[in-house]
Tab-separated table of C-alpha atoms in Angstrom:
chain	number	residue	atom	x	y	z
A	249	UNK	CA	163.403	-48.591	-115.822
A	250	UNK	CA	164.447	-46.678	-112.670
A	251	UNK	CA	164.378	-49.873	-110.609
A	252	UNK	CA	166.488	-51.705	-113.186
A	253	UNK	CA	169.105	-48.943	-113.245
A	254	UNK	CA	169.256	-48.897	-109.452
A	255	UNK	CA	169.641	-52.676	-109.303
A	256	UNK	CA	172.564	-52.540	-111.744
A	257	UNK	CA	174.216	-49.804	-109.679
A	258	UNK	CA	173.723	-51.759	-106.454
A	259	UNK	CA	175.268	-54.903	-107.932
A	260	UNK	CA	178.276	-52.989	-109.227
A	261	UNK	CA	178.802	-51.045	-106.020
A	262	UNK	CA	178.435	-54.187	-103.912
A	263	UNK	CA	180.918	-56.095	-106.049
A	264	UNK	CA	183.386	-53.278	-105.597
A	265	UNK	CA	183.096	-53.415	-101.809
A	266	UNK	CA	183.712	-57.155	-101.908
A	267	UNK	CA	186.850	-56.622	-103.971
A	268	UNK	CA	188.166	-53.873	-101.713
A	269	UNK	CA	187.993	-56.295	-98.798
A	270	UNK	CA	190.560	-58.525	-100.508
A	271	UNK	CA	194.204	-58.242	-99.321
A	272	UNK	CA	195.510	-56.811	-102.543
A	273	UNK	CA	197.807	-53.818	-102.912
A	274	UNK	CA	195.912	-52.520	-105.915
A	275	UNK	CA	192.442	-52.568	-104.357
A	276	UNK	CA	191.889	-48.792	-104.645
A	277	UNK	CA	189.739	-48.954	-107.766
A	278	UNK	CA	187.436	-51.393	-109.459
A	279	UNK	CA	185.672	-50.213	-112.582
A	280	UNK	CA	182.771	-51.885	-114.330
A	281	UNK	CA	181.392	-51.104	-117.764
A	282	UNK	CA	177.745	-50.054	-117.484
A	283	UNK	CA	175.714	-52.265	-119.824
A	284	UNK	CA	174.377	-50.503	-122.886
A	285	UNK	CA	175.954	-47.119	-122.242
A	286	UNK	CA	179.678	-47.592	-122.633
A	287	UNK	CA	180.228	-45.295	-119.640
A	288	UNK	CA	182.576	-46.219	-116.839
A	289	UNK	CA	181.027	-46.701	-113.409
A	290	UNK	CA	183.373	-47.249	-110.478
A	291	UNK	CA	182.203	-49.747	-107.926
A	292	UNK	CA	185.023	-49.523	-105.427
A	293	UNK	CA	183.687	-47.275	-102.622
A	294	UNK	CA	187.240	-47.458	-101.286
A	295	UNK	CA	187.363	-45.892	-97.833
A	296	UNK	CA	190.216	-43.393	-97.859
A	297	UNK	CA	190.081	-41.915	-94.372
A	298	UNK	CA	188.178	-41.910	-91.100
A	299	UNK	CA	188.192	-39.800	-87.953
A	300	UNK	CA	186.008	-39.587	-84.890
A	301	UNK	CA	184.616	-37.128	-82.340
A	302	UNK	CA	183.685	-38.491	-78.935
A	303	UNK	CA	180.338	-37.392	-77.590
A	304	UNK	CA	181.643	-37.618	-74.035
A	305	UNK	CA	185.375	-37.359	-73.259
A	306	UNK	CA	184.865	-38.882	-69.793
A	307	UNK	CA	186.891	-42.133	-69.441
A	308	UNK	CA	184.827	-45.267	-69.954
A	309	UNK	CA	185.413	-48.872	-68.850
A	310	UNK	CA	187.817	-50.796	-71.068
A	311	UNK	CA	185.114	-53.133	-72.341
A	312	UNK	CA	182.893	-50.353	-73.716
A	313	UNK	CA	183.212	-48.070	-76.728
A	314	UNK	CA	182.075	-44.420	-76.471
A	315	UNK	CA	179.507	-43.279	-79.007
A	316	UNK	CA	181.305	-41.244	-81.630
A	317	UNK	CA	180.677	-39.258	-84.749
A	318	UNK	CA	182.644	-40.848	-87.570
A	319	UNK	CA	183.875	-38.904	-90.588
A	320	UNK	CA	184.729	-41.063	-93.591
A	321	UNK	CA	185.643	-40.480	-97.216
A	322	UNK	CA	185.171	-42.793	-100.167
A	323	UNK	CA	186.578	-42.555	-103.676
A	324	UNK	CA	184.950	-43.754	-106.880
A	325	UNK	CA	185.969	-43.053	-110.471
A	326	UNK	CA	183.355	-40.265	-110.661
A	327	UNK	CA	183.092	-38.875	-107.146
A	328	UNK	CA	184.822	-38.147	-103.847
A	329	UNK	CA	182.250	-38.868	-101.154
A	330	UNK	CA	182.197	-37.409	-97.637
A	331	UNK	CA	180.226	-39.329	-94.997
A	332	UNK	CA	179.414	-38.374	-91.404
A	333	UNK	CA	177.943	-41.143	-89.226
A	334	UNK	CA	175.947	-39.800	-86.292
A	335	UNK	CA	174.958	-42.035	-83.326
A	336	UNK	CA	171.633	-40.629	-82.174
A	337	UNK	CA	172.075	-41.793	-78.572
A	338	UNK	CA	174.553	-38.971	-78.051
A	339	UNK	CA	173.849	-36.452	-80.810
A	340	UNK	CA	170.927	-34.561	-82.347
A	341	UNK	CA	170.371	-33.730	-86.012
A	342	UNK	CA	168.168	-30.662	-86.469
A	343	UNK	CA	167.370	-28.141	-89.230
A	344	UNK	CA	168.166	-24.448	-89.319
A	345	UNK	CA	166.897	-21.799	-91.720
A	346	UNK	CA	167.816	-18.181	-92.438
A	347	UNK	CA	165.825	-15.168	-93.615
A	348	UNK	CA	168.000	-14.739	-96.691
A	349	UNK	CA	170.803	-17.093	-97.708
A	350	UNK	CA	173.951	-18.122	-95.812
A	351	UNK	CA	176.971	-20.328	-96.330
A	352	UNK	CA	176.787	-23.708	-94.569
A	353	UNK	CA	179.925	-22.829	-92.611
A	354	UNK	CA	178.259	-19.683	-91.265
A	355	UNK	CA	175.234	-21.700	-90.108
A	356	UNK	CA	177.478	-24.258	-88.409
A	357	UNK	CA	179.829	-21.842	-86.688
A	358	UNK	CA	177.013	-19.626	-85.427
A	359	UNK	CA	175.282	-22.656	-83.905
A	360	UNK	CA	178.475	-24.322	-82.664
A	361	UNK	CA	177.624	-27.441	-84.669
A	362	UNK	CA	179.940	-30.440	-84.966
A	363	UNK	CA	178.811	-31.293	-88.484
A	364	UNK	CA	176.206	-30.354	-91.045
A	365	UNK	CA	175.018	-30.486	-94.627
A	366	UNK	CA	173.009	-28.212	-96.888
A	367	UNK	CA	169.276	-28.796	-96.630
A	368	UNK	CA	166.063	-28.137	-98.538
A	369	UNK	CA	165.264	-26.561	-101.884
A	370	UNK	CA	164.852	-22.819	-102.429
A	371	UNK	CA	164.342	-20.316	-105.220
A	372	UNK	CA	167.624	-18.442	-105.787
A	373	UNK	CA	165.751	-15.563	-107.444
A	374	UNK	CA	163.555	-14.568	-104.491
A	375	UNK	CA	165.509	-16.557	-101.853
A	376	UNK	CA	162.295	-18.176	-100.638
A	377	UNK	CA	161.866	-21.787	-99.649
A	378	UNK	CA	160.270	-24.465	-101.785
A	379	UNK	CA	160.485	-26.945	-98.884
A	380	UNK	CA	158.628	-27.160	-95.573
A	381	UNK	CA	160.756	-26.701	-92.441
A	382	UNK	CA	159.769	-27.072	-88.770
A	383	UNK	CA	162.075	-25.987	-85.915
A	384	UNK	CA	161.235	-26.600	-82.238
A	385	UNK	CA	157.669	-27.486	-83.124
A	386	UNK	CA	156.988	-24.357	-85.192
A	387	UNK	CA	156.756	-24.176	-88.963
A	388	UNK	CA	159.410	-21.680	-90.028
A	389	UNK	CA	159.395	-22.210	-93.799
A	390	UNK	CA	156.283	-22.701	-95.922
A	391	UNK	CA	156.517	-23.223	-99.694
A	392	UNK	CA	152.874	-22.203	-100.159
A	393	UNK	CA	153.982	-18.637	-99.334
A	394	UNK	CA	156.355	-18.646	-102.313
A	395	UNK	CA	154.419	-16.993	-105.147
A	396	UNK	CA	156.948	-18.030	-107.781
A	397	UNK	CA	156.242	-21.648	-106.890
A	398	UNK	CA	152.494	-21.470	-106.371
A	399	UNK	CA	151.716	-19.397	-109.485
A	400	UNK	CA	154.069	-21.136	-111.899
A	401	UNK	CA	151.776	-22.443	-114.682
A	402	UNK	CA	154.231	-25.206	-115.554
A	403	UNK	CA	153.872	-26.642	-112.039
A	404	UNK	CA	150.126	-26.278	-111.465
A	405	UNK	CA	149.315	-29.893	-112.288
A	406	UNK	CA	152.123	-31.121	-110.010
A	407	UNK	CA	151.586	-28.927	-106.946
A	408	UNK	CA	149.854	-31.616	-104.891
A	409	UNK	CA	152.873	-33.883	-105.280
A	410	UNK	CA	155.373	-31.048	-104.802
A	411	UNK	CA	153.740	-30.095	-101.499
A	412	UNK	CA	153.852	-33.702	-100.278
A	413	UNK	CA	157.503	-34.439	-100.872
A	414	UNK	CA	159.709	-36.369	-98.468
A	415	UNK	CA	161.003	-34.812	-95.278
A	416	UNK	CA	163.430	-35.737	-92.521
A	417	UNK	CA	161.658	-35.650	-89.158
A	418	UNK	CA	162.649	-35.623	-85.497
A	419	UNK	CA	160.019	-36.803	-83.007
A	420	UNK	CA	159.800	-36.645	-79.240
A	421	UNK	CA	158.123	-39.858	-78.101
A	422	UNK	CA	157.923	-39.693	-74.320
A	423	UNK	CA	161.547	-39.462	-73.229
A	424	UNK	CA	162.881	-40.890	-76.495
A	425	UNK	CA	164.013	-38.990	-79.579
A	426	UNK	CA	163.214	-40.744	-82.858
A	427	UNK	CA	163.872	-39.938	-86.514
A	428	UNK	CA	162.115	-40.855	-89.727
A	429	UNK	CA	161.934	-39.993	-93.414
A	430	UNK	CA	158.360	-39.726	-94.587
A	431	UNK	CA	156.020	-37.741	-96.830
A	432	UNK	CA	154.993	-34.297	-95.605
A	433	UNK	CA	151.323	-35.203	-95.176
A	434	UNK	CA	151.986	-38.466	-93.331
A	435	UNK	CA	150.634	-38.352	-89.760
A	436	UNK	CA	152.844	-38.099	-86.688
A	437	UNK	CA	153.034	-41.486	-84.905
A	438	UNK	CA	150.740	-41.977	-81.936
A	439	UNK	CA	152.362	-40.934	-78.675
A	440	UNK	CA	154.898	-38.688	-80.420
A	441	UNK	CA	155.260	-34.973	-81.071
A	442	UNK	CA	156.929	-33.467	-84.127
A	443	UNK	CA	159.958	-31.487	-82.942
A	444	UNK	CA	161.567	-30.623	-86.265
A	445	UNK	CA	161.471	-31.480	-89.947
A	446	UNK	CA	163.120	-30.498	-93.202
A	447	UNK	CA	161.656	-31.244	-96.603
A	448	UNK	CA	163.567	-31.999	-99.794
A	449	UNK	CA	163.418	-35.191	-101.851
A	450	UNK	CA	163.018	-37.374	-103.638
A	451	UNK	CA	163.006	-40.361	-101.331
A	452	UNK	CA	165.969	-42.592	-102.203
A	453	UNK	CA	165.228	-45.628	-100.029
A	454	UNK	CA	163.511	-47.990	-99.731
A	455	UNK	CA	162.657	-46.991	-103.321
A	456	UNK	CA	163.484	-44.003	-105.506
A	457	UNK	CA	160.393	-41.776	-105.757
A	458	UNK	CA	161.106	-39.447	-108.673
A	459	UNK	CA	157.686	-39.271	-110.316
A	460	UNK	CA	155.741	-39.692	-107.057
A	461	UNK	CA	157.268	-36.437	-105.813
A	462	UNK	CA	157.047	-34.615	-109.172
A	463	UNK	CA	160.774	-34.428	-109.777
A	464	UNK	CA	160.371	-36.306	-113.047
A	465	UNK	CA	157.754	-37.446	-115.509
A	466	UNK	CA	158.280	-40.878	-117.031
A	467	UNK	CA	156.185	-42.074	-119.980
A	468	UNK	CA	156.576	-45.626	-121.281
A	469	UNK	CA	159.833	-45.942	-119.392
A	470	UNK	CA	161.286	-42.763	-120.895
A	471	UNK	CA	161.973	-39.486	-119.096
A	472	UNK	CA	160.018	-36.593	-120.599
A	473	UNK	CA	160.961	-34.269	-117.719
A	474	UNK	CA	163.782	-34.623	-115.204
A	475	UNK	CA	164.131	-31.529	-113.012
A	476	UNK	CA	167.159	-32.812	-111.107
A	477	UNK	CA	168.984	-34.458	-114.004
A	478	UNK	CA	168.551	-37.593	-111.931
A	479	UNK	CA	170.196	-39.975	-114.381
A	480	UNK	CA	173.304	-37.816	-114.866
A	481	UNK	CA	176.268	-37.445	-112.503
A	482	UNK	CA	176.259	-34.314	-110.370
A	483	UNK	CA	177.186	-33.184	-106.893
A	484	UNK	CA	174.633	-34.692	-104.496
A	485	UNK	CA	173.723	-34.476	-100.812
A	486	UNK	CA	171.621	-37.008	-98.904
A	487	UNK	CA	170.556	-38.096	-95.443
A	488	UNK	CA	169.833	-41.647	-94.352
A	489	UNK	CA	168.805	-43.655	-91.302
A	490	UNK	CA	170.114	-47.144	-90.494
A	491	UNK	CA	168.455	-50.015	-88.637
A	492	UNK	CA	170.451	-49.023	-85.551
A	493	UNK	CA	169.096	-45.434	-85.705
A	494	UNK	CA	172.440	-44.101	-86.884
A	495	UNK	CA	172.051	-41.070	-89.146
A	496	UNK	CA	174.176	-40.768	-92.266
A	497	UNK	CA	175.058	-37.383	-93.758
A	498	UNK	CA	176.462	-37.904	-97.249
A	499	UNK	CA	177.874	-35.477	-99.811
A	500	UNK	CA	179.106	-36.807	-103.156
A	501	UNK	CA	181.479	-34.235	-104.652
A	502	UNK	CA	182.487	-33.852	-108.256
A	503	UNK	CA	186.106	-34.483	-109.206
A	504	UNK	CA	188.128	-31.364	-109.930
A	505	UNK	CA	189.774	-32.983	-112.948
A	506	UNK	CA	186.399	-33.941	-114.466
A	507	UNK	CA	184.053	-31.016	-113.805
A	508	UNK	CA	181.414	-31.867	-116.394
A	509	UNK	CA	181.255	-35.649	-116.065
A	510	UNK	CA	181.559	-36.473	-112.372
A	511	UNK	CA	179.445	-36.883	-109.272
A	512	UNK	CA	176.592	-39.367	-108.851
A	513	UNK	CA	173.225	-39.984	-110.453
A	514	UNK	CA	170.303	-40.434	-108.054
A	515	UNK	CA	170.100	-44.218	-108.664
A	516	UNK	CA	173.814	-44.428	-107.842
A	517	UNK	CA	173.297	-42.301	-104.732
A	518	UNK	CA	170.465	-44.584	-103.589
A	519	UNK	CA	172.688	-47.631	-104.064
A	520	UNK	CA	175.530	-45.942	-102.194
A	521	UNK	CA	173.263	-45.117	-99.247
A	522	UNK	CA	172.014	-48.704	-99.114
A	523	UNK	CA	175.537	-50.111	-99.028
A	524	UNK	CA	176.443	-47.692	-96.225
A	525	UNK	CA	173.633	-49.311	-94.238
A	526	UNK	CA	170.717	-46.918	-94.716
A	527	UNK	CA	167.255	-48.464	-94.785
A	528	UNK	CA	165.554	-45.136	-95.443
A	529	UNK	CA	167.158	-42.194	-97.222
A	530	UNK	CA	166.279	-38.883	-98.830
A	531	UNK	CA	167.972	-36.683	-101.391
A	532	UNK	CA	168.676	-33.099	-100.344
A	533	UNK	CA	169.337	-30.048	-102.504
A	534	UNK	CA	172.364	-30.761	-104.687
A	535	UNK	CA	174.495	-29.331	-107.457
A	536	UNK	CA	175.995	-25.986	-106.468
A	537	UNK	CA	174.261	-26.208	-103.066
A	538	UNK	CA	176.006	-29.455	-102.078
A	539	UNK	CA	178.280	-28.986	-99.079
A	540	UNK	CA	179.291	-30.809	-95.895
A	541	UNK	CA	180.805	-29.278	-92.748
A	542	UNK	CA	182.807	-31.221	-90.184
A	543	UNK	CA	184.620	-30.161	-87.007
A	544	UNK	CA	186.803	-32.801	-85.386
A	545	UNK	CA	189.929	-34.712	-86.256
A	546	UNK	CA	191.106	-34.493	-89.834
A	547	UNK	CA	192.394	-37.385	-91.919
A	548	UNK	CA	195.849	-37.053	-90.347
A	549	UNK	CA	194.498	-37.165	-86.801
A	550	UNK	CA	194.984	-33.431	-86.253
A	551	UNK	CA	192.298	-31.287	-84.672
A	552	UNK	CA	190.152	-29.636	-87.322
A	553	UNK	CA	188.502	-26.431	-86.143
A	554	UNK	CA	185.877	-26.666	-88.870
A	555	UNK	CA	186.193	-27.573	-92.527
A	556	UNK	CA	183.591	-27.168	-95.265
A	557	UNK	CA	183.721	-29.465	-98.282
A	558	UNK	CA	181.919	-28.313	-101.431
A	559	UNK	CA	180.433	-30.604	-104.059
A	560	UNK	CA	180.185	-28.741	-107.351
A	561	UNK	CA	183.124	-27.535	-109.451
A	562	UNK	CA	183.223	-25.039	-112.308
A	563	UNK	CA	184.700	-25.618	-115.760
A	564	UNK	CA	188.195	-24.853	-114.430
A	565	UNK	CA	187.815	-27.318	-111.560
A	566	UNK	CA	187.324	-24.709	-108.817
A	567	UNK	CA	184.934	-25.548	-105.991
A	568	UNK	CA	181.673	-23.568	-106.038
A	569	UNK	CA	180.682	-22.075	-102.670
A	570	UNK	CA	176.976	-21.261	-102.762
A	571	UNK	CA	174.915	-19.803	-99.902
A	572	UNK	CA	171.780	-21.794	-99.056
A	573	UNK	CA	168.417	-21.325	-97.375
A	574	UNK	CA	168.488	-24.203	-94.887
A	575	UNK	CA	170.785	-26.831	-93.406
A	576	UNK	CA	170.848	-29.884	-91.149
A	577	UNK	CA	173.214	-29.535	-88.174
A	578	UNK	CA	174.658	-31.998	-85.652
A	579	UNK	CA	174.917	-31.116	-81.941
A	580	UNK	CA	175.729	-33.080	-78.798
A	581	UNK	CA	172.598	-33.913	-76.794
């Protein structure tokens, strides 16, 4: 069932991109009726703006293009999506974690980051992590130390899967820096050292791994438990890696004029990541935690000293600014 839903989303999204490439003045939106539900699913992915930050301002020969961070926005009928494209030849993407909770903007400004997104899952009651995090080769967040997670009787049967969820990793392989999205217990590749990692999940690509990572229980094709509301639209954050080792930071925000029925489902998010070029991708904490920070040129080409975009809105359409436990930040190498 999950595969079928994702395939439908991918077809609709892809058709929308094809239509937006046509020279037509009214190409901003293309809506398709989702079979069997009667709900409207926009397939346009219309790019509304783009700006860049050069990794190296030094002049380059005319026949070369400097590696840049690209900030893009896309509009669908249910979401306004912020995308940061990070070329890994010139930039690093690394996690950061705090003792309590902090706003994404505070993380980014303290570290002098160019961009960032919210990171792994945490318990808002005790402010402890439910995701593994490694920074500079040292484990700095361990979900097994969270008593509310480990002693929850409703989760006992699922703990093995919870503790082996997907994580975004940075390796040092000789002189090369490499990235991957893999399960927590997967071994480090031969000849490489694990520099950093941040767990979240579920894996979005190459296939959505809801039940494998204990985010949902599906019986006879029907959801009997769905911890993330995966099939419903909500604010979402994700990270992806392309074939060219470009890293994608993506935050799908709810629309302020539709606070209860906007955002993306996880199958839609997976399809979106695939169309952006990701071959592997992972969902991050979402909902009220969803946020993306960017420092560079804004949509009008003016210098932006640092702007945070939030994903979730309340019933009145106001953006929700929630402090988080961990983040992923972008720095120049």
